[in-house]
């Protein structure tokens, strides 16, 4: 959505967190384990209704699938929002740079006009006589010729001055056109960002309303269904034997990125957020790699497009796993078949099974 080599030893500075992660991953690799983040504690005010027929598991499964679709749509919109925000930052910077060029160009043009005016005044003071008349009036032909040479040089300098004025004016016109184009893009991006925000809020609100209609016991059963679905996917992934082939060691940058991501465990998901208190999926992965000194694209879709792709068998801790056919989610691989990611609204940054969601592919930020 819009923001996740080594054996899970994450450095002396994160010993306590590392121990927790190692424990979580040990559980992740074991059969019969659930991978989804735990549901929040039930609200004491929500009590089962005696006059209401309990929702069947089949109906709850339909609810789970619908929630998954709603949050997926919100994730896609979050990527759109983040992309528009990133583009707006770049366009704003370009507008500022163009504004500086326009000011500099205007100052240069004023200087050139001043020099051109001085040259015109000098010509006026000389009387503006043609060379033939000056030659006839001169008592010293040699002096005239020397003066004529200087005049010729002056004329050439004047022509050069006028040419530079013309080029400066043309540059100013181009800068103004470029600035106007950037303003138009900025305005279009603002509208796209607003539309994406509206879509995100609509999808999340629909999901929350859907969940709010469930009783406490039904929410607990729904959470179990989510865990079972994640566990089933992870088990199938592990049963393929893929983990036997994944033996890559983390790079120094990868270790730093994993350490950063680990330190964010338990922090809430928030769409459009890049930390330090809240994150979306790509906000977490981009900030983790920024902490390692490696800038990467802000969105999961651009991370998929721009970063070097590698085979799943070759991945190492710190690599990014891109999920879903539309690259709408991203997580960071941390080793032993596990990931750290910011799942969705209502969840926190957590450890999960790498195969608990449909994998699109893997990218490596520090492939070079």
Coordinates of C-alpha atoms in Angstrom, one line a residue, residues 6-247:
X6 CA 21.6 -13.0 8.5
X7 CA 20.4 -15.4 11.2
X8 CA 18.1 -13.1 13.2
X9 CA 20.9 -11.5 15.3
X10 CA 20.2 -7.9 14.9
X11 CA 23.1 -6.3 16.7
X12 CA 23.9 -5.5 20.2
X13 CA 21.8 -2.3 20.2
X14 CA 18.6 -4.4 19.6
X15 CA 19.3 -7.5 21.7
X16 CA 15.9 -7.5 23.5
X17 CA 14.0 -6.9 20.3
X18 CA 16.1 -9.5 18.5
X19 CA 15.2 -12.1 21.1
X20 CA 11.6 -11.4 20.6
X21 CA 11.9 -11.7 16.8
X22 CA 13.9 -14.9 17.0
X23 CA 11.2 -16.4 19.1
X24 CA 8.5 -15.2 16.7
X25 CA 10.4 -16.6 13.7
X26 CA 10.9 -20.0 15.4
X27 CA 7.2 -20.2 15.8
X28 CA 6.7 -19.0 12.2
X29 CA 8.7 -21.9 10.8
X30 CA 6.9 -24.5 12.9
X31 CA 3.9 -26.4 11.6
X32 CA 0.5 -25.4 12.8
X33 CA 1.4 -21.8 13.5
X34 CA -0.7 -18.7 12.7
X35 CA 0.9 -15.6 11.1
X36 CA -1.6 -12.8 11.2
X37 CA -1.2 -10.0 13.8
X38 CA -3.5 -10.6 16.8
X39 CA -6.8 -8.8 17.0
X40 CA -7.2 -5.9 19.4
X41 CA -8.8 -6.8 22.8
X42 CA -12.6 -6.9 22.5
X43 CA -14.4 -3.9 23.7
X44 CA -16.2 -4.6 27.0
X45 CA -19.2 -2.6 25.8
X46 CA -19.8 -5.0 22.9
X47 CA -21.9 -7.9 24.2
X48 CA -23.5 -10.7 22.2
X49 CA -27.1 -10.0 21.2
X50 CA -29.5 -12.6 22.4
X51 CA -32.1 -11.7 19.7
X52 CA -29.6 -12.0 16.8
X53 CA -28.8 -15.2 15.0
X54 CA -25.0 -16.0 15.2
X55 CA -23.1 -15.6 12.0
X56 CA -22.0 -18.9 10.5
X57 CA -18.3 -19.6 9.7
X58 CA -19.3 -19.6 6.0
X59 CA -20.7 -16.1 6.3
X60 CA -17.6 -15.0 8.4
X61 CA -15.4 -16.3 5.6
X62 CA -17.3 -14.1 3.2
X63 CA -16.8 -11.2 5.5
X64 CA -13.1 -12.0 5.7
X65 CA -12.8 -12.0 1.9
X66 CA -14.7 -8.8 1.6
X67 CA -12.5 -7.1 4.2
X68 CA -9.5 -8.3 2.3
X69 CA -10.8 -6.7 -0.9
X70 CA -11.6 -3.4 0.8
X71 CA -8.2 -3.2 2.5
X72 CA -6.5 -4.1 -0.8
X73 CA -8.4 -1.3 -2.6
X74 CA -7.3 1.0 0.2
X75 CA -3.7 -0.2 -0.3
X76 CA -3.8 0.5 -4.0
X77 CA -5.2 4.0 -3.3
X78 CA -2.5 4.6 -0.7
X79 CA 0.2 3.9 -3.3
X80 CA -1.5 6.4 -5.6
X81 CA -1.6 8.9 -2.8
X82 CA 2.1 8.4 -1.9
X83 CA 3.1 8.6 -5.6
X84 CA 1.2 11.9 -6.0
X85 CA 2.8 13.3 -2.8
X86 CA 6.3 12.2 -4.0
X87 CA 5.7 13.8 -7.4
X88 CA 4.4 17.0 -5.8
X89 CA 7.6 17.3 -3.8
X90 CA 9.7 17.0 -6.9
X91 CA 7.6 19.4 -8.9
X92 CA 7.7 22.0 -6.1
X93 CA 11.5 21.7 -6.0
X94 CA 11.6 22.2 -9.8
X95 CA 9.4 25.2 -9.6
X96 CA 11.7 26.8 -6.9
X97 CA 14.7 26.1 -9.1
X98 CA 13.0 27.6 -12.2
X99 CA 12.0 30.7 -10.1
X100 CA 15.6 31.2 -9.2
X101 CA 16.7 30.9 -12.8
X102 CA 14.0 33.5 -13.8
X103 CA 15.3 35.9 -11.2
X104 CA 18.9 35.4 -12.3
X105 CA 17.8 35.8 -15.9
X106 CA 16.0 39.0 -15.2
X107 CA 19.0 40.4 -13.4
X108 CA 21.2 39.4 -16.3
X109 CA 18.8 41.0 -18.8
X110 CA 18.8 44.2 -16.9
X111 CA 22.6 44.3 -16.9
X112 CA 22.7 43.7 -20.6
X113 CA 20.1 46.4 -21.3
X114 CA 22.2 48.8 -19.2
X115 CA 25.3 48.0 -21.3
X116 CA 23.4 48.3 -24.5
X117 CA 22.1 51.7 -23.4
X118 CA 25.6 52.8 -22.6
X119 CA 26.8 51.7 -26.1
X120 CA 24.0 53.6 -27.8
X121 CA 24.8 56.7 -25.8
X122 CA 28.4 56.5 -26.8
X123 CA 27.4 56.2 -30.4
X124 CA 25.2 59.2 -30.1
X125 CA 28.0 61.3 -28.6
X126 CA 30.2 60.4 -31.6
X127 CA 27.7 62.1 -33.8
X128 CA 26.7 59.0 -35.6
X129 CA 28.5 60.1 -38.8
X130 CA 29.1 57.5 -41.5
X131 CA 32.7 56.3 -41.9
X132 CA 33.1 58.1 -45.3
X133 CA 32.3 61.4 -43.8
X134 CA 34.7 60.9 -40.9
X135 CA 37.5 60.0 -43.3
X136 CA 36.9 63.2 -45.3
X137 CA 36.9 65.3 -42.2
X138 CA 39.9 63.7 -40.6
X139 CA 43.3 65.4 -40.8
X140 CA 45.1 62.1 -40.0
X141 CA 44.0 59.1 -42.1
X142 CA 46.0 56.7 -39.9
X143 CA 44.3 58.0 -36.8
X144 CA 40.9 57.5 -38.6
X145 CA 41.7 53.9 -39.5
X146 CA 42.7 53.1 -36.0
X147 CA 39.5 54.7 -34.8
X148 CA 37.5 52.8 -37.4
X149 CA 39.0 49.6 -36.2
X150 CA 37.9 50.4 -32.7
X151 CA 34.4 51.3 -34.0
X152 CA 34.3 48.0 -35.9
X153 CA 35.2 46.1 -32.7
X154 CA 32.5 48.1 -30.8
X155 CA 29.9 47.2 -33.4
X156 CA 30.8 43.5 -33.1
X157 CA 30.6 43.8 -29.3
X158 CA 27.2 45.5 -29.7
X159 CA 26.0 42.7 -31.9
X160 CA 27.2 40.2 -29.4
X161 CA 25.5 42.1 -26.7
X162 CA 22.2 42.2 -28.6
X163 CA 22.6 38.5 -29.3
X164 CA 23.1 37.7 -25.7
X165 CA 20.1 39.8 -24.8
X166 CA 18.0 37.9 -27.2
X167 CA 19.2 34.5 -25.9
X168 CA 18.5 35.6 -22.3
X169 CA 15.0 36.7 -23.2
X170 CA 14.4 33.4 -24.9
X171 CA 15.7 31.5 -21.8
X172 CA 13.3 33.5 -19.6
X173 CA 10.4 32.7 -21.8
X174 CA 11.3 29.0 -21.7
X175 CA 11.8 29.1 -17.9
X176 CA 8.3 30.7 -17.6
X177 CA 6.8 28.0 -19.8
X178 CA 8.5 25.2 -17.8
X179 CA 7.3 26.7 -14.5
X180 CA 3.8 27.0 -15.9
X181 CA 3.9 23.3 -16.9
X182 CA 5.2 22.3 -13.5
X183 CA 2.4 24.3 -11.8
X184 CA -0.2 22.4 -14.0
X185 CA 1.3 19.1 -13.1
X186 CA 1.3 20.1 -9.4
X187 CA -2.4 21.0 -9.6
X188 CA -3.2 17.7 -11.4
X189 CA -1.2 15.9 -8.7
X190 CA -3.1 17.7 -6.0
X191 CA -6.4 16.5 -7.5
X192 CA -5.1 12.9 -7.9
X193 CA -3.9 13.0 -4.3
X194 CA -7.3 14.3 -3.0
X195 CA -9.1 11.6 -5.1
X196 CA -6.8 8.9 -3.7
X197 CA -7.4 10.1 -0.1
X198 CA -11.1 10.0 -0.6
X199 CA -10.9 6.5 -2.0
X200 CA -8.7 5.3 0.9
X201 CA -11.0 6.8 3.5
X202 CA -14.1 5.3 1.8
X203 CA -12.6 1.8 1.7
X204 CA -11.4 1.9 5.3
X205 CA -14.7 3.3 6.6
X206 CA -16.6 0.5 4.7
X207 CA -14.3 -2.1 6.3
X208 CA -14.7 -0.7 9.8
X209 CA -18.4 -0.6 9.4
X210 CA -18.5 -4.2 8.3
X211 CA -16.4 -5.3 11.3
X212 CA -18.5 -3.1 13.7
X213 CA -21.6 -5.2 12.9
X214 CA -20.0 -8.3 14.3
X215 CA -20.3 -9.4 17.9
X216 CA -17.3 -9.9 20.1
X217 CA -17.3 -13.7 19.6
X218 CA -17.7 -13.3 15.9
X219 CA -14.7 -10.9 15.7
X220 CA -12.7 -13.5 17.5
X221 CA -13.7 -16.2 15.1
X222 CA -13.0 -13.8 12.2
X223 CA -9.5 -13.2 13.6
X224 CA -9.0 -17.0 13.7
X225 CA -10.1 -17.3 10.1
X226 CA -7.5 -14.6 9.1
X227 CA -4.8 -16.6 11.0
X228 CA -5.9 -19.8 9.4
X229 CA -5.7 -18.3 5.9
X230 CA -2.3 -16.9 6.5
X231 CA -1.1 -20.2 8.0
X232 CA -2.4 -22.2 5.1
X233 CA -0.6 -20.0 2.6
X234 CA 2.7 -20.1 4.6
X235 CA 2.5 -23.8 5.1
X236 CA 2.1 -24.4 1.4
X237 CA 5.0 -22.1 0.7
X238 CA 7.2 -23.9 3.2
X239 CA 6.1 -27.3 2.0
X240 CA 7.4 -26.4 -1.5
X241 CA 10.9 -26.7 0.0
X242 CA 11.8 -23.1 -0.9
X243 CA 13.4 -22.5 2.4
X244 CA 16.1 -25.1 1.7
X245 CA 17.3 -23.0 -1.2
X246 CA 17.3 -19.6 0.5
X247 CA 20.7 -19.3 2.2

